[in-house]
């Protein structure tokens, strides 16, 4: 097993790790990193356990020594006679009573690890490397920390070296045991299910452990590898918060432990199956990277840091400055019922309302006429497209759109040529029946020949049709991913990354969307090699408002796919007006996914106007500072403010009828209190108010608008008009020079 597959971050550190380390001294040795408003202080003295003294918002002027002194813990009766200060992994040998960050053994030996600092290194003042070893157990660890200068995002990870002669079994290794501030009493977790992703579930003050485990073989719908810790009074806009995320697309475990002695630790790492990770002599295991960031300005500070970190550091330079195109996706328009004439007709209507990219979804290949057949047979179906996709692609291009194609590379249907030829190419645990799931099985990508097959098939199609975009789907949980008798989810996940990387290298212009039955594979590791997330299969605008609000805590709007669905939502059966459907798709990477032939002329005109509005303002939506504002029950208020505060765009969605006589006032945020703004309501196109007078006509909001100071818009706010539910209002604000 090659355990040397490492994330880019670790690779970039490799040079310095393998170089000579500074000699550590015998007196306490403190290392500090300060950047982007965050501070990290580590005590790493030779021969001692490394201690993470502080990680959090910067405290100006303080030194590592002072922090170490302030971190002194009083001796408590009935506890060990010496202070237990913990370690970067709180291993069993440290005596810390809570769960260890690393567990493993060598055939039942070497299980009580006690990792001591061997050397440290500060690289360019930007990252800290700590090398530890347990010389008796013959295990070494390398801990790397880096803080992003513009956002304060801390990136940390650990690699484990087997420096002994016999194999070492790793059962668990967190990226880090991250201590957190005692005042962070609330845990906001992100959970849900298919078509209900990114739902916030809050756990109030607790003692003990919250453990969330994902063994679905993908990032998952129900256990997002991340969350937010907040104080009792933290809001969207104020208070201390810690946001964290494990950049990993396979199985994971997240645990938040609050000990009775007041300490709290966070651990995230890969969830390993029994025996899955056996390090042979000389091998290394690299954990995924933990991203963590602190905000003194509530949860919006967390979201803004993640968005900026993505835009500046993770986003591919190719897409960073390219306006995110409007999609037309064929799935809910035709499902598996493909035929060239219909698709061409849809392409024409899509272009006429403003689509810029046409994505042909599931159903175009092999014998794929329903979801039980054809996966794996990656060639254009001759039955459906006797002349290939050429005519369709040509029309799409002539209409000025890019062409995208759906794939689900990691999967195979038993009813396929691929499976009939290679029934041994699937993952599975010996003697355990595979759990049925959408009639498909997971291919074993740890086998080189499988990856080669997929690479060649996809690459051929990309070349033949000049495909601009791939929607890369993955539609089943992989319950017992065995290969050659061993647990293989780690290797499978790395192989998926490898395949994507190979394709991107071969086709540098290709953009890729990460989809997994909607938002089941949304994480920062997949985003190092993909450009968009399909946030959810749920195109019900009312529910989508909440899903997008949840997802935006971690992901910027520019990558959150958000489509205008059909009048009667296919998942909830709810009927929604076009103006609301359109309005709800604008705060994201906008698209459409409906049969345009079913829409009235009037609704098509509304759709076209909404798309034009998105195009006009997408720079602001995608590059401004995102704000999710306190929203009264049954409403959703979010906004984007330009970095220079010259312009702002807010969306107020009313999802239910009011309990009160009138809706709560809207308090805008993020504006310059000293500037005057022209306030206008630019959506819907007609006055949505169901009674009069209202501020819409009194202040001519849909006409010239009104001049108001930033201070008044924030502190006094405006009364939104009384409207029916399923209404979405956009307010536009432009500052006077
Ligand atoms: C998944 C995706 C959908 C669609 C179908 C096709 O469910 O999330 O958007 O692509 O697969 O089978």
XYZ file of C-alpha atoms and ligand atoms in Angstrom:
749
model
C 0.000 0.000 0.000
C 1.338 3.389 -0.900
C 0.747 5.567 2.104
C 2.737 8.410 0.682
C -0.197 10.010 -1.080
C -0.149 13.385 0.527
C -2.164 16.542 0.123
C -0.592 19.446 -1.705
C -0.066 21.372 1.482
C 2.117 18.657 2.957
C 3.925 18.241 -0.317
C 4.799 21.902 -0.344
C 6.243 21.470 3.128
C 8.172 18.376 2.225
C 11.330 20.195 1.335
C 11.602 21.884 4.661
C 10.586 18.788 6.613
C 13.278 16.691 5.091
C 15.877 19.411 5.465
C 17.909 19.948 8.631
C 15.851 21.047 11.596
C 16.904 23.773 13.946
C 18.317 22.359 17.110
C 15.772 22.619 19.830
C 17.002 23.922 23.131
C 16.488 22.411 26.539
C 14.593 25.415 27.977
C 10.947 25.845 26.948
C 10.878 26.641 23.307
C 7.963 28.676 22.034
C 6.845 29.123 18.466
C 4.274 31.648 17.390
C 2.423 32.235 14.163
C 0.479 35.442 13.682
C -1.409 36.136 10.494
C -4.754 37.363 9.239
C -5.957 38.173 12.750
C -5.216 34.705 14.148
C -2.559 33.563 16.571
C -1.096 30.140 17.212
C 1.370 29.449 20.006
C 3.085 26.121 20.475
C 5.522 25.066 23.138
C 7.815 22.523 21.575
C 10.891 21.842 23.694
C 13.284 19.060 22.841
C 12.415 15.828 24.598
C 9.094 17.204 25.886
C 5.577 16.762 24.603
C 4.516 19.503 22.198
C 1.746 21.648 23.662
C -0.660 23.796 21.710
C -0.827 26.676 24.157
C -3.155 28.911 22.211
C -5.058 28.949 18.948
C -7.572 31.717 18.383
C -8.012 35.372 17.550
C -4.782 37.339 17.779
C -4.047 38.969 21.120
C -1.912 41.922 20.311
C 1.558 42.084 21.779
C 1.433 38.859 23.744
C 4.310 36.381 23.511
C 4.345 32.608 23.588
C 6.067 32.665 27.010
C 3.368 34.908 28.435
C 0.636 32.729 26.990
C 2.286 29.634 28.468
C 2.347 31.317 31.866
C -1.276 32.383 31.570
C -2.194 28.842 30.600
C -0.988 27.556 33.998
C -3.572 25.224 35.447
C -4.222 25.081 39.177
C -3.635 21.701 40.772
C -6.959 20.119 41.627
C -7.338 17.578 44.446
C -7.894 14.055 43.225
C -6.008 14.617 39.980
C -2.453 13.684 38.890
C 0.316 15.288 40.948
C 1.819 17.003 37.948
C -0.079 19.200 35.527
C -1.143 17.320 32.408
C -0.775 19.800 29.619
C -1.913 17.616 26.777
C -0.151 17.270 23.495
C -0.853 17.828 19.844
C -2.506 14.414 19.697
C -3.225 13.773 23.395
C -1.902 10.267 22.940
C -2.531 7.618 25.566
C 0.915 8.133 27.113
C 0.123 11.751 28.003
C -2.402 10.720 30.662
C -5.070 13.147 29.398
C -8.328 11.455 30.241
C -10.231 12.347 27.079
C -10.053 10.435 23.829
C -6.632 10.267 22.192
C -5.961 11.856 18.844
C -3.971 8.836 17.737
C -4.504 5.172 18.495
C -2.664 2.241 17.026
C -0.454 -0.678 17.892
C 2.056 -3.203 16.663
C 0.319 -6.565 17.143
C -0.879 -5.441 20.573
C 2.436 -3.776 21.490
C 3.485 -0.131 21.301
C -0.042 1.114 21.968
C 0.634 3.692 24.711
C 2.338 6.231 22.480
C 4.177 9.162 24.008
C 5.443 11.471 21.297
C 8.275 13.802 22.257
C 9.638 16.740 20.320
C 12.700 15.945 18.269
C 12.949 19.137 16.267
C 11.021 22.174 15.136
C 11.152 24.483 12.221
C 9.628 27.805 11.320
C 9.443 28.158 7.537
C 9.615 31.722 6.204
C 7.755 32.903 9.280
C 4.666 31.336 7.700
C 4.445 27.777 8.912
C 5.520 25.735 11.882
C 6.739 22.174 11.610
C 7.133 19.997 14.658
C 8.752 16.588 14.454
C 8.044 14.189 17.308
C 9.083 10.645 18.014
C 8.288 7.927 20.425
C 11.659 6.254 20.355
C 10.502 3.125 22.144
C 7.455 2.557 19.989
C 9.449 3.694 16.945
C 6.752 6.013 15.687
C 7.360 9.520 14.390
C 4.894 12.310 13.687
C 5.197 15.506 11.688
C 2.811 18.306 12.538
C 2.448 21.190 10.150
C 0.650 24.467 10.861
C 0.118 27.374 8.542
C -2.060 30.468 8.862
C -3.422 32.147 5.758
C -2.357 35.780 5.795
C -5.568 37.280 4.459
C -8.168 35.265 6.360
C -6.493 33.835 9.451
C -7.459 30.325 8.318
C -5.305 27.798 10.192
C -4.356 24.748 8.185
C -3.037 21.843 10.191
C -2.270 18.214 9.548
C -0.219 15.340 10.885
C 1.729 12.612 9.200
C 2.748 9.415 10.943
C 5.976 7.550 10.126
C 6.599 3.971 11.007
C 10.288 4.088 11.905
C 10.241 0.580 13.335
C 10.926 -2.722 11.590
C 7.485 -4.265 12.009
C 4.155 -3.055 10.651
C 2.185 -0.554 12.739
C -1.591 -0.547 12.680
C -3.208 2.911 12.840
C -6.766 2.826 14.109
C -7.314 6.565 14.361
C -5.310 9.673 13.731
C -6.846 13.130 13.948
C -5.313 16.002 12.043
C -4.883 17.621 15.457
C -6.408 17.761 18.949
C -7.420 21.401 18.765
C -8.102 22.939 22.185
C -10.899 25.487 22.164
C -12.000 28.365 24.338
C -14.162 27.351 27.304
C -16.705 29.980 26.375
C -17.540 28.154 23.157
C -20.522 26.311 24.566
C -22.743 25.805 21.558
C -22.067 23.407 18.741
C -23.684 24.170 15.405
C -23.551 21.015 13.368
C -24.475 20.706 9.711
C -26.574 17.687 9.029
C -29.497 16.606 6.865
C -30.227 14.008 4.258
C -30.613 13.668 0.525
C -32.430 16.795 -0.742
C -32.099 18.446 2.676
C -28.398 19.179 2.929
C -26.703 21.671 5.282
C -29.410 21.837 7.905
C -28.143 23.396 11.117
C -28.671 21.368 14.262
C -27.589 23.141 17.391
C -26.390 21.359 20.519
C -26.400 23.568 23.603
C -23.942 23.487 26.492
C -22.771 19.951 27.137
C -20.186 17.947 29.020
C -18.790 14.837 27.423
C -18.537 14.059 23.752
C -20.354 14.712 20.563
C -19.236 12.224 17.973
C -20.338 12.268 14.356
C -19.180 9.472 12.118
C -19.528 9.229 8.402
C -18.941 5.906 6.710
C -20.899 6.503 3.547
C -17.773 6.521 1.390
C -18.375 10.124 0.342
C -18.412 13.413 2.193
C -22.046 12.570 3.030
C -25.406 14.291 3.236
C -25.946 13.776 6.931
C -22.543 14.325 8.565
C -20.788 17.324 7.098
C -17.102 17.219 8.144
C -17.209 20.559 9.866
C -19.161 22.812 12.152
C -19.097 25.947 14.222
C -18.514 26.380 17.949
C -20.092 29.513 19.350
C -20.566 31.312 22.639
C -23.931 31.573 24.341
C -24.558 35.019 22.875
C -22.829 34.658 19.501
C -25.053 35.716 16.612
C -24.600 35.988 12.874
C -23.070 39.420 13.422
C -21.295 39.386 16.757
C -19.464 37.262 19.262
C -16.712 34.684 19.236
C -16.995 31.658 16.965
C -14.720 28.911 15.733
C -15.446 27.386 12.336
C -13.773 24.166 11.273
C -13.776 21.753 8.381
C -11.881 18.619 7.423
C -10.877 18.766 3.778
C -11.709 15.174 2.918
C -14.189 13.356 0.678
C -14.166 9.890 2.231
C -15.174 8.528 5.613
C -14.517 10.706 8.598
C -15.039 11.155 12.291
C -15.658 14.449 14.024
C -15.609 14.726 17.776
C -16.045 17.604 20.163
C -15.085 16.769 23.734
C -15.670 18.928 26.749
C -13.937 17.503 29.792
C -15.135 17.978 33.348
C -11.918 19.895 34.068
C -13.081 22.618 31.686
C -10.923 21.702 28.737
C -12.392 21.286 25.312
C -10.811 19.607 22.292
C -11.874 19.187 18.737
C -10.742 16.266 16.599
C -11.402 15.523 12.957
C -9.815 12.778 10.958
C -10.373 9.930 8.619
C -12.646 7.131 9.839
C -10.744 3.935 9.183
C -12.101 0.441 8.858
C -10.489 -2.315 10.955
C -7.102 -3.153 9.523
C -7.445 -0.552 6.795
C -4.326 1.386 7.638
C -1.310 -0.759 8.253
C 1.980 1.044 7.898
C 4.799 -1.174 6.766
C 8.295 -0.323 7.970
C 9.287 3.039 6.531
C 5.769 3.986 5.382
C 3.941 7.196 6.165
C 0.287 8.058 6.638
C -0.837 11.608 6.001
C -4.045 12.877 7.593
C -6.374 15.150 5.676
C -6.034 18.805 6.462
C -8.062 20.502 9.174
C -9.145 24.054 8.382
C -10.086 26.201 11.352
C -10.814 29.866 11.674
C -11.920 32.185 14.461
C -14.229 35.159 14.271
C -15.026 37.877 16.779
C -17.875 38.974 14.502
C -20.178 36.024 14.755
C -20.812 33.329 12.222
C -20.632 35.771 9.306
C -16.949 36.255 10.093
C -16.490 32.502 9.703
C -18.372 32.371 6.393
C -16.479 35.372 5.028
C -13.138 33.816 5.935
C -14.039 30.529 4.231
C -15.296 32.345 1.129
C -12.207 34.490 0.835
C -9.907 31.569 1.548
C -11.632 29.645 -1.228
C -11.539 32.499 -3.708
C -7.927 33.474 -3.054
C -6.311 30.144 -2.290
C -8.351 27.152 -3.412
C -10.164 28.322 -6.562
C -8.440 27.406 -9.744
C -6.954 30.515 -11.399
C -8.793 29.522 -14.572
C -12.183 30.029 -12.993
C -11.300 32.665 -10.416
C -11.823 35.550 -12.774
C -14.334 34.020 -15.130
C -17.944 35.033 -14.467
C -19.860 31.944 -13.370
C -22.040 31.037 -16.345
C -25.774 30.425 -16.223
C -26.480 26.706 -16.629
C -29.243 24.870 -18.312
C -29.296 21.312 -16.968
C -31.473 18.710 -18.666
C -32.206 16.435 -15.688
C -35.593 17.631 -14.470
C -36.575 18.604 -18.006
C -36.314 15.170 -19.623
C -34.762 12.723 -17.122
C -33.787 9.606 -19.135
C -36.023 10.441 -22.044
C -33.362 11.776 -24.415
C -33.873 12.544 -28.057
C -31.941 14.876 -30.260
C -34.816 17.043 -31.469
C -36.150 17.676 -27.969
C -32.707 18.495 -26.625
C -32.026 20.884 -29.472
C -35.366 22.568 -28.866
C -34.527 22.899 -25.176
C -31.086 24.277 -25.993
C -32.677 26.948 -28.165
C -35.167 27.978 -25.485
C -32.440 27.908 -22.828
C -30.229 30.209 -24.887
C -33.157 32.512 -25.580
C -33.655 33.147 -21.860
C -29.944 33.631 -21.234
C -28.265 30.255 -20.592
C -24.513 30.214 -21.118
C -23.784 26.533 -20.529
C -25.882 23.549 -21.574
C -25.337 20.429 -19.451
C -26.585 17.125 -20.800
C -27.365 15.103 -17.701
C -27.794 11.365 -17.120
C -29.220 9.188 -19.915
C -27.021 9.827 -22.988
C -24.730 6.793 -22.878
C -24.684 3.001 -23.289
C -27.983 1.345 -22.417
C -28.832 4.009 -19.864
C -32.577 4.326 -20.432
C -33.327 4.160 -16.695
C -31.294 4.138 -13.487
C -30.839 0.356 -13.421
C -28.717 0.025 -16.529
C -25.698 1.260 -18.369
C -23.438 2.886 -15.761
C -19.875 2.150 -16.752
C -20.558 2.071 -20.504
C -19.156 5.466 -21.299
C -19.942 5.809 -24.979
C -22.735 7.733 -26.668
C -25.845 5.586 -27.062
C -26.299 4.696 -30.716
C -29.989 3.966 -30.164
C -30.687 7.478 -28.960
C -28.053 9.431 -30.872
C -27.366 7.499 -34.097
C -25.076 10.319 -35.261
C -23.455 10.883 -31.918
C -23.765 14.141 -30.004
C -22.280 16.175 -32.835
C -25.440 17.937 -33.943
C -26.444 18.785 -30.393
C -22.995 20.063 -29.464
C -22.790 22.107 -32.666
C -26.160 23.715 -31.974
C -25.224 24.450 -28.369
C -22.035 26.167 -29.532
C -23.808 28.108 -32.268
C -26.205 29.345 -29.630
C -23.196 30.725 -27.752
C -23.247 28.204 -24.927
C -20.606 25.883 -23.486
C -21.303 22.180 -23.553
C -21.282 20.053 -20.398
C -21.800 16.330 -19.962
C -22.801 14.175 -16.979
C -20.691 11.249 -15.804
C -20.790 8.984 -12.811
C -17.354 7.436 -13.233
C -16.993 5.582 -9.946
C -20.099 3.460 -10.464
C -21.316 0.515 -12.492
C -24.714 -1.111 -13.012
C -24.656 -4.909 -12.978
C -26.695 -4.565 -16.168
C -23.868 -3.074 -18.224
C -21.255 -4.287 -20.664
C -18.552 -3.173 -18.259
C -19.839 -5.332 -15.428
C -20.508 -8.286 -17.689
C -16.859 -8.120 -18.803
C -15.320 -7.289 -15.428
C -17.542 -8.481 -12.572
C -14.462 -8.417 -10.323
C -13.947 -4.661 -10.721
C -16.205 -3.676 -7.804
C -15.526 -2.965 -4.151
C -16.954 -5.306 -1.558
C -16.134 -7.117 1.638
C -15.692 -10.861 1.280
C -18.778 -12.856 2.188
C -20.921 -9.767 2.858
C -23.727 -9.082 0.447
C -23.537 -5.625 -1.068
C -26.304 -3.384 0.228
C -28.562 -2.550 -2.733
C -28.480 1.168 -3.576
C -29.899 2.743 -6.743
C -29.149 -0.480 -8.629
C -25.440 0.260 -8.795
C -22.101 -0.867 -7.376
C -18.917 1.026 -6.600
C -15.997 0.339 -8.906
C -12.688 -0.552 -7.290
C -10.507 2.415 -8.196
C -7.603 1.006 -6.225
C -7.116 -1.219 -9.291
C -4.998 0.617 -11.842
C -6.808 -0.967 -14.792
C -10.132 0.487 -13.598
C -8.715 3.988 -13.399
C -7.096 3.587 -16.807
C -10.407 2.443 -18.302
C -12.251 5.463 -16.881
C -9.534 7.923 -17.823
C -9.432 6.721 -21.418
C -13.205 6.638 -21.857
C -13.777 10.111 -20.408
C -10.759 11.624 -22.124
C -11.847 10.294 -25.504
C -15.246 11.949 -25.186
C -13.756 15.226 -23.963
C -11.522 15.277 -27.036
C -14.162 14.145 -29.502
C -16.761 16.724 -28.490
C -14.537 19.425 -27.018
C -16.474 19.093 -23.764
C -16.114 22.208 -21.622
C -17.635 20.886 -18.451
C -18.249 17.645 -16.620
C -20.894 17.114 -13.986
C -19.156 14.396 -11.945
C -21.763 12.506 -9.977
C -21.568 9.742 -7.359
C -24.874 8.299 -6.312
C -24.484 5.611 -3.710
C -23.061 5.055 -0.263
C -20.261 2.531 -0.243
C -20.934 0.467 2.845
C -18.153 -2.110 2.955
C -15.449 -0.991 0.591
C -13.104 -3.945 0.471
C -10.437 -4.647 -2.108
C -8.436 -7.866 -2.059
C -9.980 -8.592 1.326
C -8.948 -5.315 2.988
C -10.785 -2.108 3.836
C -10.009 0.302 1.021
C -11.877 3.573 1.461
C -8.712 5.585 2.031
C -7.111 4.258 -1.126
C -10.358 4.591 -3.071
C -10.711 8.242 -2.079
C -7.103 8.978 -3.044
C -7.671 7.181 -6.360
C -10.684 9.398 -7.136
C -8.492 12.465 -6.549
C -5.813 10.922 -8.739
C -8.237 10.311 -11.597
C -9.601 13.849 -11.421
C -6.082 15.266 -11.333
C -5.066 13.244 -14.369
C -8.060 14.455 -16.323
C -7.446 18.049 -15.400
C -3.855 17.779 -16.377
C -4.766 16.297 -19.730
C -7.602 18.783 -20.333
C -6.541 22.017 -18.649
C -9.587 23.988 -19.788
C -12.117 21.465 -18.514
C -14.311 22.574 -15.612
C -15.781 19.975 -13.280
C -18.761 20.030 -10.941
C -18.803 17.873 -7.818
C -22.197 16.250 -7.389
C -23.163 13.329 -5.231
C -26.937 12.920 -5.253
C -26.913 16.687 -4.754
C -24.575 17.948 -2.040
C -23.129 14.622 -0.852
C -19.569 15.492 -1.879
C -18.948 19.076 -0.870
C -15.583 19.619 0.797
C -12.369 21.554 0.283
C -10.333 18.566 -0.881
C -12.634 17.772 -3.790
C -12.722 21.502 -4.491
C -8.985 21.504 -5.092
C -9.867 19.717 -8.327
C -13.461 20.762 -9.061
C -15.111 24.106 -9.730
C -18.714 23.916 -8.608
C -20.858 21.992 -6.158
C -24.321 20.768 -6.973
C -25.695 21.877 -3.610
C -28.856 19.779 -3.562
C -31.302 17.918 -5.764
C -34.015 19.887 -4.036
C -35.091 22.650 -6.413
C -38.008 23.718 -4.247
C -37.143 27.401 -3.863
C -38.617 27.570 -0.387
C -36.424 24.768 0.922
C -33.488 25.757 -1.229
C -33.298 29.129 0.531
C -32.442 27.305 3.766
C -30.114 24.774 2.153
C -28.108 27.533 0.459
C -27.985 29.560 3.666
C -26.562 26.538 5.507
C -24.014 25.668 2.806
C -22.815 29.269 2.568
C -21.273 28.985 6.038
C -18.426 27.107 4.338
C -18.716 27.613 0.595
C -18.822 30.801 -1.450
C -21.919 31.557 -3.494
C -19.898 31.448 -6.720
C -19.609 27.654 -6.484
C -22.985 26.745 -4.981
C -25.061 25.480 -7.900
C -28.576 26.851 -7.579
C -31.219 26.182 -10.231
C -34.647 27.473 -11.154
C -36.868 24.403 -10.942
C -40.227 23.532 -12.507
C -43.441 25.218 -11.347
C -44.425 22.074 -9.454
C -41.326 20.945 -7.602
C -40.527 17.318 -8.393
C -39.296 16.548 -4.903
C -41.795 18.326 -2.670
C -44.782 18.646 -5.006
C -45.053 22.308 -4.009
C -46.133 24.829 -6.645
C -44.196 28.060 -6.676
C -44.409 31.211 -8.779
C -41.647 31.942 -11.273
C -40.543 35.222 -9.677
C -39.839 33.367 -6.445
C -38.124 30.445 -8.173
C -35.871 32.831 -10.058
C -35.196 35.045 -7.057
C -34.138 32.038 -5.021
C -31.566 30.929 -7.595
C -29.739 34.249 -7.936
C -27.640 34.001 -4.741
C -25.455 31.193 -6.007
C -24.053 29.828 -9.240
C -27.307 30.267 -11.126
C -28.882 27.795 -13.478
C -32.154 26.288 -14.658
C -33.413 22.760 -14.511
C -36.922 22.598 -15.877
C -38.801 21.811 -19.042
C -39.020 25.234 -20.601
C -41.752 23.985 -22.929
C -44.086 23.778 -19.923
C -43.644 27.398 -18.930
C -45.974 30.197 -20.037
C -44.702 33.089 -22.151
C -45.207 35.341 -19.154
C -43.090 33.101 -16.913
C -40.388 32.768 -19.544
C -40.179 36.552 -19.630
C -39.776 36.646 -15.845
C -37.105 33.956 -16.060
C -35.246 35.901 -18.715
C -35.390 39.090 -16.669
C -34.111 37.268 -13.573
C -31.197 35.781 -15.473
C -30.308 39.200 -16.870
C -30.373 40.576 -13.332
C -28.048 37.806 -12.146
C -25.632 38.542 -14.971
C -25.656 42.217 -14.153
C -24.925 41.699 -10.467
C -22.985 38.439 -10.315
C -19.682 40.233 -9.749
C -21.133 41.635 -6.534
C -22.818 38.397 -5.484
C -19.664 36.386 -6.069
C -16.998 38.814 -4.982
C -18.661 40.910 -2.307
C -18.678 40.080 1.404
C -21.489 37.686 2.137
C -23.808 38.331 5.078
C -26.499 36.063 6.452
C -28.607 38.303 8.642
C -30.846 37.533 11.583
C -34.125 36.557 9.954
C -37.549 36.412 11.524
C -39.225 33.000 11.469
C -40.321 32.111 7.960
C -37.974 34.582 6.277
C -34.435 34.523 4.951
C -32.364 37.677 4.693
C -28.925 37.506 3.087
C -26.762 40.007 1.282
C -23.498 40.798 -0.433
C -21.640 44.046 0.088
C -18.837 45.220 -2.182
C -15.458 45.303 -0.460
C -15.363 49.099 -0.828
C -18.967 49.318 0.463
C -19.979 51.298 -2.597
C -22.646 48.812 -3.581
C -24.751 46.164 -1.885
C -27.376 43.634 -2.844
C -29.754 42.038 -0.344
C -32.282 39.264 -0.754
C -35.271 39.010 1.535
C -37.319 35.855 1.034
C -40.655 35.326 2.637
C -41.253 31.611 3.045
C -44.313 31.502 5.292
C -47.202 33.746 6.297
C -46.532 36.046 9.235
C -47.668 35.452 12.743
C -47.445 39.159 13.415
C -49.586 41.723 11.625
C -46.616 43.017 9.688
C -43.215 41.563 8.832
C -40.247 42.534 10.969
C -38.171 45.462 9.771
C -35.121 44.716 7.683
C -31.878 45.992 9.165
C -29.236 46.080 6.475
C -25.643 45.447 7.462
C -22.082 45.838 6.288
C -22.713 49.376 4.951
C -20.631 52.447 5.582
C -22.656 54.425 8.154
C -21.120 57.676 6.913
C -22.201 57.205 3.302
C -25.556 57.889 1.715
C -27.035 55.129 -0.411
C -29.647 55.045 -3.119
C -32.021 52.300 -2.000
C -34.065 50.501 -4.639
C -36.092 47.327 -4.843
C -35.065 45.621 -8.074
C -37.008 42.370 -7.771
C -39.740 41.374 -8.412
C -40.501 43.464 -11.444
C -43.909 44.562 -10.180
C -44.910 45.815 -6.766
C -45.329 42.691 -4.594
C -47.195 44.535 -1.843
C -50.665 43.133 -1.127
C -51.905 46.307 0.543
C -51.199 49.990 0.271
C -49.752 52.322 1.189
C -46.389 50.664 1.590
C -42.856 51.941 1.488
C -42.506 50.504 -2.005
C -44.664 53.234 -3.491
C -44.125 55.869 -0.793
C -40.355 55.817 -1.372
C -40.622 54.935 -5.058
C -38.418 51.904 -4.391
C -39.156 50.349 -7.758
C -38.512 53.596 -9.558
C -35.788 56.090 -8.737
C -35.508 54.848 -5.188
C -34.626 56.904 -2.166
C -31.456 58.395 -0.672
C -30.801 57.247 2.906
C -27.702 57.161 5.073
C -25.926 53.861 5.726
C -26.371 54.489 9.456
C -30.161 54.768 9.087
C -30.396 51.698 6.857
C -28.549 49.676 9.481
C -29.919 51.114 12.702
C -33.501 51.954 11.755
C -33.915 49.750 8.697
C -36.952 49.536 6.455
C -40.302 47.831 6.639
C -40.561 45.150 3.951
C -43.905 45.224 2.195
C -46.604 42.833 3.265
C -46.535 40.109 0.616
C -47.767 36.630 0.053
C -45.340 33.908 1.061
C -43.056 32.604 -1.679
C -41.939 36.082 -2.529
C -38.347 37.126 -2.910
C -37.350 40.789 -2.816
C -34.008 42.171 -3.900
C -32.801 45.469 -2.523
C -29.994 47.225 -4.323
C -27.947 49.946 -2.662
C -25.465 52.218 -4.344
C -23.398 54.739 -2.420
C -23.197 58.361 -3.490
C -19.667 59.566 -4.130
C -28.128 12.611 -9.046
C -27.867 14.082 -9.233
C -28.916 14.680 -10.124
C -28.930 13.967 -11.447
C -29.124 12.473 -11.240
C -28.944 11.705 -12.517
O -29.270 12.398 -8.302
O -27.811 14.732 -7.996
O -28.689 16.056 -10.304
O -27.739 14.230 -12.119
O -28.188 11.959 -10.298
O -29.109 10.360 -12.336
